[in-house]
mmCIF file with all atom_site columns, C-alpha atoms in Angstrom:
data_model
loop_
_atom_site.group_PDB
_atom_site.id
_atom_site.type_symbol
_atom_site.label_atom_id
_atom_site.label_alt_id
_atom_site.label_comp_id
_atom_site.label_asym_id
_atom_site.label_entity_id
_atom_site.label_seq_id
_atom_site.pdbx_PDB_ins_code
_atom_site.Cartn_x
_atom_site.Cartn_y
_atom_site.Cartn_z
_atom_site.occupancy
_atom_site.B_iso_or_equiv
_atom_site.pdbx_formal_charge
_atom_site.auth_seq_id
_atom_site.auth_comp_id
_atom_site.auth_asym_id
_atom_site.auth_atom_id
_atom_site.pdbx_PDB_model_num
ATOM 1   C CA . UNK P 1 1   ? 22.910 23.620 84.492 1.00 60.00 ? 1   UNK P CA 1
ATOM 2   C CA . UNK P 1 2   ? 26.804 23.824 84.457 1.00 64.00 ? 2   UNK P CA 1
ATOM 3   C CA . UNK P 1 3   ? 26.983 24.782 80.910 1.00 59.00 ? 3   UNK P CA 1
ATOM 4   C CA . UNK P 1 4   ? 24.247 27.458 81.132 1.00 62.00 ? 4   UNK P CA 1
ATOM 5   C CA . UNK P 1 5   ? 26.142 28.884 84.170 1.00 52.00 ? 5   UNK P CA 1
ATOM 6   C CA . UNK P 1 6   ? 29.299 28.852 82.145 1.00 53.00 ? 6   UNK P CA 1
ATOM 7   C CA . UNK P 1 7   ? 27.658 30.766 79.339 1.00 57.00 ? 7   UNK P CA 1
ATOM 8   C CA . UNK P 1 8   ? 26.036 33.270 81.749 1.00 53.00 ? 8   UNK P CA 1
ATOM 9   C CA . UNK P 1 9   ? 29.401 34.077 83.418 1.00 52.00 ? 9   UNK P CA 1
ATOM 10  C CA . UNK P 1 10  ? 31.099 34.382 80.122 1.00 51.00 ? 10  UNK P CA 1
ATOM 11  C CA . UNK P 1 11  ? 28.595 36.885 78.859 1.00 48.00 ? 11  UNK P CA 1
ATOM 12  C CA . UNK P 1 12  ? 28.871 38.926 82.075 1.00 46.00 ? 12  UNK P CA 1
ATOM 13  C CA . UNK P 1 13  ? 32.730 38.916 81.756 1.00 45.00 ? 13  UNK P CA 1
ATOM 14  C CA . UNK P 1 14  ? 32.512 40.114 78.145 1.00 46.00 ? 14  UNK P CA 1
ATOM 15  C CA . UNK P 1 15  ? 30.039 42.879 78.999 1.00 44.00 ? 15  UNK P CA 1
ATOM 16  C CA . UNK P 1 16  ? 32.348 44.198 81.738 1.00 41.00 ? 16  UNK P CA 1
ATOM 17  C CA . UNK P 1 17  ? 35.704 43.606 79.976 1.00 44.00 ? 17  UNK P CA 1
ATOM 18  C CA . UNK P 1 18  ? 36.770 46.714 78.007 1.00 46.00 ? 18  UNK P CA 1
ATOM 19  C CA . UNK P 1 19  ? 37.101 45.925 74.272 1.00 43.00 ? 19  UNK P CA 1
ATOM 20  C CA . UNK P 1 20  ? 40.583 47.471 74.171 1.00 41.00 ? 20  UNK P CA 1
ATOM 21  C CA . UNK P 1 21  ? 42.680 48.394 77.168 1.00 46.00 ? 21  UNK P CA 1
ATOM 22  C CA . UNK P 1 22  ? 45.601 50.687 76.224 1.00 47.00 ? 22  UNK P CA 1
ATOM 23  C CA . UNK P 1 23  ? 47.893 53.049 77.903 1.00 54.00 ? 23  UNK P CA 1
ATOM 24  C CA . UNK P 1 24  ? 45.533 55.931 77.282 1.00 63.00 ? 24  UNK P CA 1
ATOM 25  C CA . UNK P 1 25  ? 43.272 57.104 80.040 1.00 61.00 ? 25  UNK P CA 1
ATOM 26  C CA . UNK P 1 26  ? 40.659 58.445 77.777 1.00 62.00 ? 26  UNK P CA 1
ATOM 27  C CA . UNK P 1 27  ? 38.894 56.248 75.199 1.00 62.00 ? 27  UNK P CA 1
ATOM 28  C CA . UNK P 1 28  ? 39.489 57.392 71.555 1.00 64.00 ? 28  UNK P CA 1
ATOM 29  C CA . UNK P 1 29  ? 42.739 59.234 72.251 1.00 73.00 ? 29  UNK P CA 1
ATOM 30  C CA . UNK P 1 30  ? 45.475 58.337 69.908 1.00 81.00 ? 30  UNK P CA 1
ATOM 31  C CA . UNK P 1 31  ? 49.125 59.488 69.694 1.00 88.00 ? 31  UNK P CA 1
ATOM 32  C CA . UNK P 1 32  ? 49.617 62.243 67.048 1.00 91.00 ? 32  UNK P CA 1
ATOM 33  C CA . UNK P 1 33  ? 52.503 64.072 65.501 1.00 95.00 ? 33  UNK P CA 1
ATOM 34  C CA . UNK P 1 34  ? 52.680 67.971 65.278 1.00 95.00 ? 34  UNK P CA 1
ATOM 35  C CA . UNK P 1 35  ? 55.220 67.828 62.391 1.00 97.00 ? 35  UNK P CA 1
ATOM 36  C CA . UNK P 1 36  ? 58.110 65.764 60.901 1.00 97.00 ? 36  UNK P CA 1
ATOM 37  C CA . UNK P 1 37  ? 61.041 64.970 63.183 1.00 98.00 ? 37  UNK P CA 1
ATOM 38  C CA . UNK P 1 38  ? 64.078 67.310 63.147 1.00 98.00 ? 38  UNK P CA 1
ATOM 39  C CA . UNK P 1 39  ? 67.219 65.952 61.516 1.00 98.00 ? 39  UNK P CA 1
ATOM 40  C CA . UNK P 1 40  ? 70.699 67.318 62.136 1.00 97.00 ? 40  UNK P CA 1
ATOM 41  C CA . UNK P 1 41  ? 73.881 66.252 60.660 1.00 96.00 ? 41  UNK P CA 1
ATOM 42  C CA . UNK P 1 42  ? 76.468 64.951 63.209 1.00 96.00 ? 42  UNK P CA 1
ATOM 43  C CA . UNK P 1 43  ? 79.162 63.672 60.817 1.00 94.00 ? 43  UNK P CA 1
ATOM 44  C CA . UNK P 1 44  ? 79.345 62.906 57.047 1.00 93.00 ? 44  UNK P CA 1
ATOM 45  C CA . UNK P 1 45  ? 77.794 59.518 57.894 1.00 95.00 ? 45  UNK P CA 1
ATOM 46  C CA . UNK P 1 46  ? 75.510 60.174 60.846 1.00 96.00 ? 46  UNK P CA 1
ATOM 47  C CA . UNK P 1 47  ? 72.557 62.271 61.874 1.00 97.00 ? 47  UNK P CA 1
ATOM 48  C CA . UNK P 1 48  ? 70.570 62.965 65.032 1.00 98.00 ? 48  UNK P CA 1
ATOM 49  C CA . UNK P 1 49  ? 66.816 62.576 64.656 1.00 98.00 ? 49  UNK P CA 1
ATOM 50  C CA . UNK P 1 50  ? 64.864 64.315 67.346 1.00 98.00 ? 50  UNK P CA 1
ATOM 51  C CA . UNK P 1 51  ? 61.121 64.887 68.233 1.00 97.00 ? 51  UNK P CA 1
ATOM 52  C CA . UNK P 1 52  ? 61.093 66.986 71.323 1.00 96.00 ? 52  UNK P CA 1
ATOM 53  C CA . UNK P 1 53  ? 57.528 68.321 71.767 1.00 95.00 ? 53  UNK P CA 1
ATOM 54  C CA . UNK P 1 54  ? 56.347 66.824 68.496 1.00 96.00 ? 54  UNK P CA 1
ATOM 55  C CA . UNK P 1 55  ? 54.439 63.924 69.861 1.00 94.00 ? 55  UNK P CA 1
ATOM 56  C CA . UNK P 1 56  ? 50.950 64.491 71.495 1.00 92.00 ? 56  UNK P CA 1
ATOM 57  C CA . UNK P 1 57  ? 49.151 61.986 73.696 1.00 88.00 ? 57  UNK P CA 1
ATOM 58  C CA . UNK P 1 58  ? 52.375 60.293 74.488 1.00 87.00 ? 58  UNK P CA 1
ATOM 59  C CA . UNK P 1 59  ? 50.826 58.683 77.507 1.00 85.00 ? 59  UNK P CA 1
ATOM 60  C CA . UNK P 1 60  ? 49.144 56.357 75.000 1.00 85.00 ? 60  UNK P CA 1
ATOM 61  C CA . UNK P 1 61  ? 52.580 55.242 73.758 1.00 90.00 ? 61  UNK P CA 1
ATOM 62  C CA . UNK P 1 62  ? 54.439 52.113 74.907 1.00 90.00 ? 62  UNK P CA 1
ATOM 63  C CA . UNK P 1 63  ? 57.405 52.435 72.604 1.00 93.00 ? 63  UNK P CA 1
ATOM 64  C CA . UNK P 1 64  ? 59.168 54.540 69.929 1.00 96.00 ? 64  UNK P CA 1
ATOM 65  C CA . UNK P 1 65  ? 60.699 53.392 66.713 1.00 96.00 ? 65  UNK P CA 1
ATOM 66  C CA . UNK P 1 66  ? 62.852 55.361 64.277 1.00 98.00 ? 66  UNK P CA 1
ATOM 67  C CA . UNK P 1 67  ? 62.655 54.299 60.564 1.00 97.00 ? 67  UNK P CA 1
ATOM 68  C CA . UNK P 1 68  ? 64.896 55.592 57.765 1.00 97.00 ? 68  UNK P CA 1
ATOM 69  C CA . UNK P 1 69  ? 65.579 54.653 54.295 1.00 97.00 ? 69  UNK P CA 1
ATOM 70  C CA . UNK P 1 70  ? 67.535 55.970 51.272 1.00 95.00 ? 70  UNK P CA 1
ATOM 71  C CA . UNK P 1 71  ? 65.595 58.410 48.962 1.00 93.00 ? 71  UNK P CA 1
ATOM 72  C CA . UNK P 1 72  ? 61.971 57.570 48.703 1.00 87.00 ? 72  UNK P CA 1
ATOM 73  C CA . UNK P 1 73  ? 62.422 53.715 48.444 1.00 84.00 ? 73  UNK P CA 1
ATOM 74  C CA . UNK P 1 74  ? 60.747 52.621 51.601 1.00 86.00 ? 74  UNK P CA 1
ATOM 75  C CA . UNK P 1 75  ? 61.162 48.954 50.850 1.00 89.00 ? 75  UNK P CA 1
ATOM 76  C CA . UNK P 1 76  ? 64.765 48.977 51.783 1.00 91.00 ? 76  UNK P CA 1
ATOM 77  C CA . UNK P 1 77  ? 64.485 50.540 55.274 1.00 96.00 ? 77  UNK P CA 1
ATOM 78  C CA . UNK P 1 78  ? 66.276 50.295 58.522 1.00 96.00 ? 78  UNK P CA 1
ATOM 79  C CA . UNK P 1 79  ? 64.332 50.436 61.854 1.00 96.00 ? 79  UNK P CA 1
ATOM 80  C CA . UNK P 1 80  ? 65.677 51.020 65.325 1.00 97.00 ? 80  UNK P CA 1
ATOM 81  C CA . UNK P 1 81  ? 65.060 48.854 68.268 1.00 96.00 ? 81  UNK P CA 1
ATOM 82  C CA . UNK P 1 82  ? 62.054 49.857 70.373 1.00 95.00 ? 82  UNK P CA 1
ATOM 83  C CA . UNK P 1 83  ? 62.964 52.948 72.331 1.00 96.00 ? 83  UNK P CA 1
ATOM 84  C CA . UNK P 1 84  ? 61.730 54.100 75.792 1.00 94.00 ? 84  UNK P CA 1
ATOM 85  C CA . UNK P 1 85  ? 58.907 56.643 75.420 1.00 92.00 ? 85  UNK P CA 1
ATOM 86  C CA . UNK P 1 86  ? 60.967 59.102 77.477 1.00 93.00 ? 86  UNK P CA 1
ATOM 87  C CA . UNK P 1 87  ? 63.603 59.090 74.592 1.00 95.00 ? 87  UNK P CA 1
ATOM 88  C CA . UNK P 1 88  ? 63.367 62.117 72.393 1.00 95.00 ? 88  UNK P CA 1
ATOM 89  C CA . UNK P 1 89  ? 66.233 61.678 69.966 1.00 98.00 ? 89  UNK P CA 1
ATOM 90  C CA . UNK P 1 90  ? 68.120 58.853 68.110 1.00 98.00 ? 90  UNK P CA 1
ATOM 91  C CA . UNK P 1 91  ? 71.542 58.794 66.452 1.00 98.00 ? 91  UNK P CA 1
ATOM 92  C CA . UNK P 1 92  ? 71.484 57.133 62.995 1.00 98.00 ? 92  UNK P CA 1
ATOM 93  C CA . UNK P 1 93  ? 74.882 55.764 61.812 1.00 96.00 ? 93  UNK P CA 1
ATOM 94  C CA . UNK P 1 94  ? 76.315 54.259 58.626 1.00 95.00 ? 94  UNK P CA 1
ATOM 95  C CA . UNK P 1 95  ? 74.732 56.710 56.137 1.00 96.00 ? 95  UNK P CA 1
ATOM 96  C CA . UNK P 1 96  ? 76.357 57.511 52.722 1.00 94.00 ? 96  UNK P CA 1
ATOM 97  C CA . UNK P 1 97  ? 77.463 61.037 52.391 1.00 93.00 ? 97  UNK P CA 1
ATOM 98  C CA . UNK P 1 98  ? 75.618 63.220 49.714 1.00 93.00 ? 98  UNK P CA 1
ATOM 99  C CA . UNK P 1 99  ? 72.663 60.895 49.735 1.00 94.00 ? 99  UNK P CA 1
ATOM 100 C CA . UNK P 1 100 ? 69.135 61.896 50.596 1.00 96.00 ? 100 UNK P CA 1
ATOM 101 C CA . UNK P 1 101 ? 67.502 59.782 53.372 1.00 97.00 ? 101 UNK P CA 1
ATOM 102 C CA . UNK P 1 102 ? 63.936 59.890 54.592 1.00 97.00 ? 102 UNK P CA 1
ATOM 103 C CA . UNK P 1 103 ? 63.316 59.778 58.309 1.00 98.00 ? 103 UNK P CA 1
ATOM 104 C CA . UNK P 1 104 ? 60.272 59.185 60.306 1.00 96.00 ? 104 UNK P CA 1
ATOM 105 C CA . UNK P 1 105 ? 59.408 58.446 63.973 1.00 97.00 ? 105 UNK P CA 1
ATOM 106 C CA . UNK P 1 106 ? 56.756 55.847 64.992 1.00 96.00 ? 106 UNK P CA 1
ATOM 107 C CA . UNK P 1 107 ? 54.774 55.749 68.115 1.00 94.00 ? 107 UNK P CA 1
ATOM 108 C CA . UNK P 1 108 ? 53.936 52.270 69.056 1.00 91.00 ? 108 UNK P CA 1
ATOM 109 C CA . UNK P 1 109 ? 50.504 51.892 70.869 1.00 86.00 ? 109 UNK P CA 1
ATOM 110 C CA . UNK P 1 110 ? 49.441 48.671 72.404 1.00 78.00 ? 110 UNK P CA 1
ATOM 111 C CA . UNK P 1 111 ? 45.641 48.009 71.644 1.00 70.00 ? 111 UNK P CA 1
ATOM 112 C CA . UNK P 1 112 ? 45.477 44.635 73.186 1.00 68.00 ? 112 UNK P CA 1
ATOM 113 C CA . UNK P 1 113 ? 42.737 42.572 71.421 1.00 65.00 ? 113 UNK P CA 1
ATOM 114 C CA . UNK P 1 114 ? 42.779 45.021 68.543 1.00 69.00 ? 114 UNK P CA 1
ATOM 115 C CA . UNK P 1 115 ? 46.567 44.531 68.120 1.00 68.00 ? 115 UNK P CA 1
ATOM 116 C CA . UNK P 1 116 ? 49.179 47.239 67.920 1.00 78.00 ? 116 UNK P CA 1
ATOM 117 C CA . UNK P 1 117 ? 48.930 50.734 66.405 1.00 82.00 ? 117 UNK P CA 1
ATOM 118 C CA . UNK P 1 118 ? 51.873 52.303 64.712 1.00 86.00 ? 118 UNK P CA 1
ATOM 119 C CA . UNK P 1 119 ? 51.342 56.070 64.465 1.00 90.00 ? 119 UNK P CA 1
ATOM 120 C CA . UNK P 1 120 ? 53.845 57.494 61.956 1.00 92.00 ? 120 UNK P CA 1
ATOM 121 C CA . UNK P 1 121 ? 55.168 60.962 62.027 1.00 94.00 ? 121 UNK P CA 1
ATOM 122 C CA . UNK P 1 122 ? 55.248 62.977 58.802 1.00 95.00 ? 122 UNK P CA 1
ATOM 123 C CA . UNK P 1 123 ? 58.502 62.231 56.754 1.00 96.00 ? 123 UNK P CA 1
ATOM 124 C CA . UNK P 1 124 ? 61.632 64.348 56.973 1.00 96.00 ? 124 UNK P CA 1
ATOM 125 C CA . UNK P 1 125 ? 64.093 64.218 54.074 1.00 96.00 ? 125 UNK P CA 1
ATOM 126 C CA . UNK P 1 126 ? 67.680 65.176 54.752 1.00 96.00 ? 126 UNK P CA 1
ATOM 127 C CA . UNK P 1 127 ? 70.968 64.835 52.828 1.00 94.00 ? 127 UNK P CA 1
ATOM 128 C CA . UNK P 1 128 ? 74.307 64.507 54.642 1.00 88.00 ? 128 UNK P CA 1
ATOM 129 C CA . UNK P 1 129 ? 76.998 66.741 53.133 1.00 86.00 ? 129 UNK P CA 1
ATOM 130 C CA . UNK P 1 130 ? 80.486 65.340 52.849 1.00 79.00 ? 130 UNK P CA 1
ATOM 131 C CA . UNK P 1 131 ? 82.796 66.765 55.452 1.00 70.00 ? 131 UNK P CA 1
ATOM 132 C CA . UNK P 1 132 ? 86.514 66.823 54.942 1.00 68.00 ? 132 UNK P CA 1
ATOM 133 C CA . UNK P 1 133 ? 88.707 66.681 58.055 1.00 57.00 ? 133 UNK P CA 1
#
């Protein structure tokens, strides 16, 4: 009897437990990007990457990441620490002047038993110009 009761309770719990609990209030909503992030040169070796108003369904997101890499070679990339969702820009340092870099912003979405979703923005390519003092 004990084992049958255990199975019955387990089945009831599975039936009532949502398959995926996330930050989204509506099932099927996912974070989406309107366009690529904006990139502005700050110095010869740094840029500001911003995404104000570019992320939709940000209530589904539990963190933001900024990824950048030289040219189109995404194998050699650098990734920011996980940023707060309320953050809307990130300063990237230690870039080489006169080199094109690719930038994208990633909205991290916890999907619990389904893992984690990483919703990437479109890519933005930007080349810092050398600035003489």
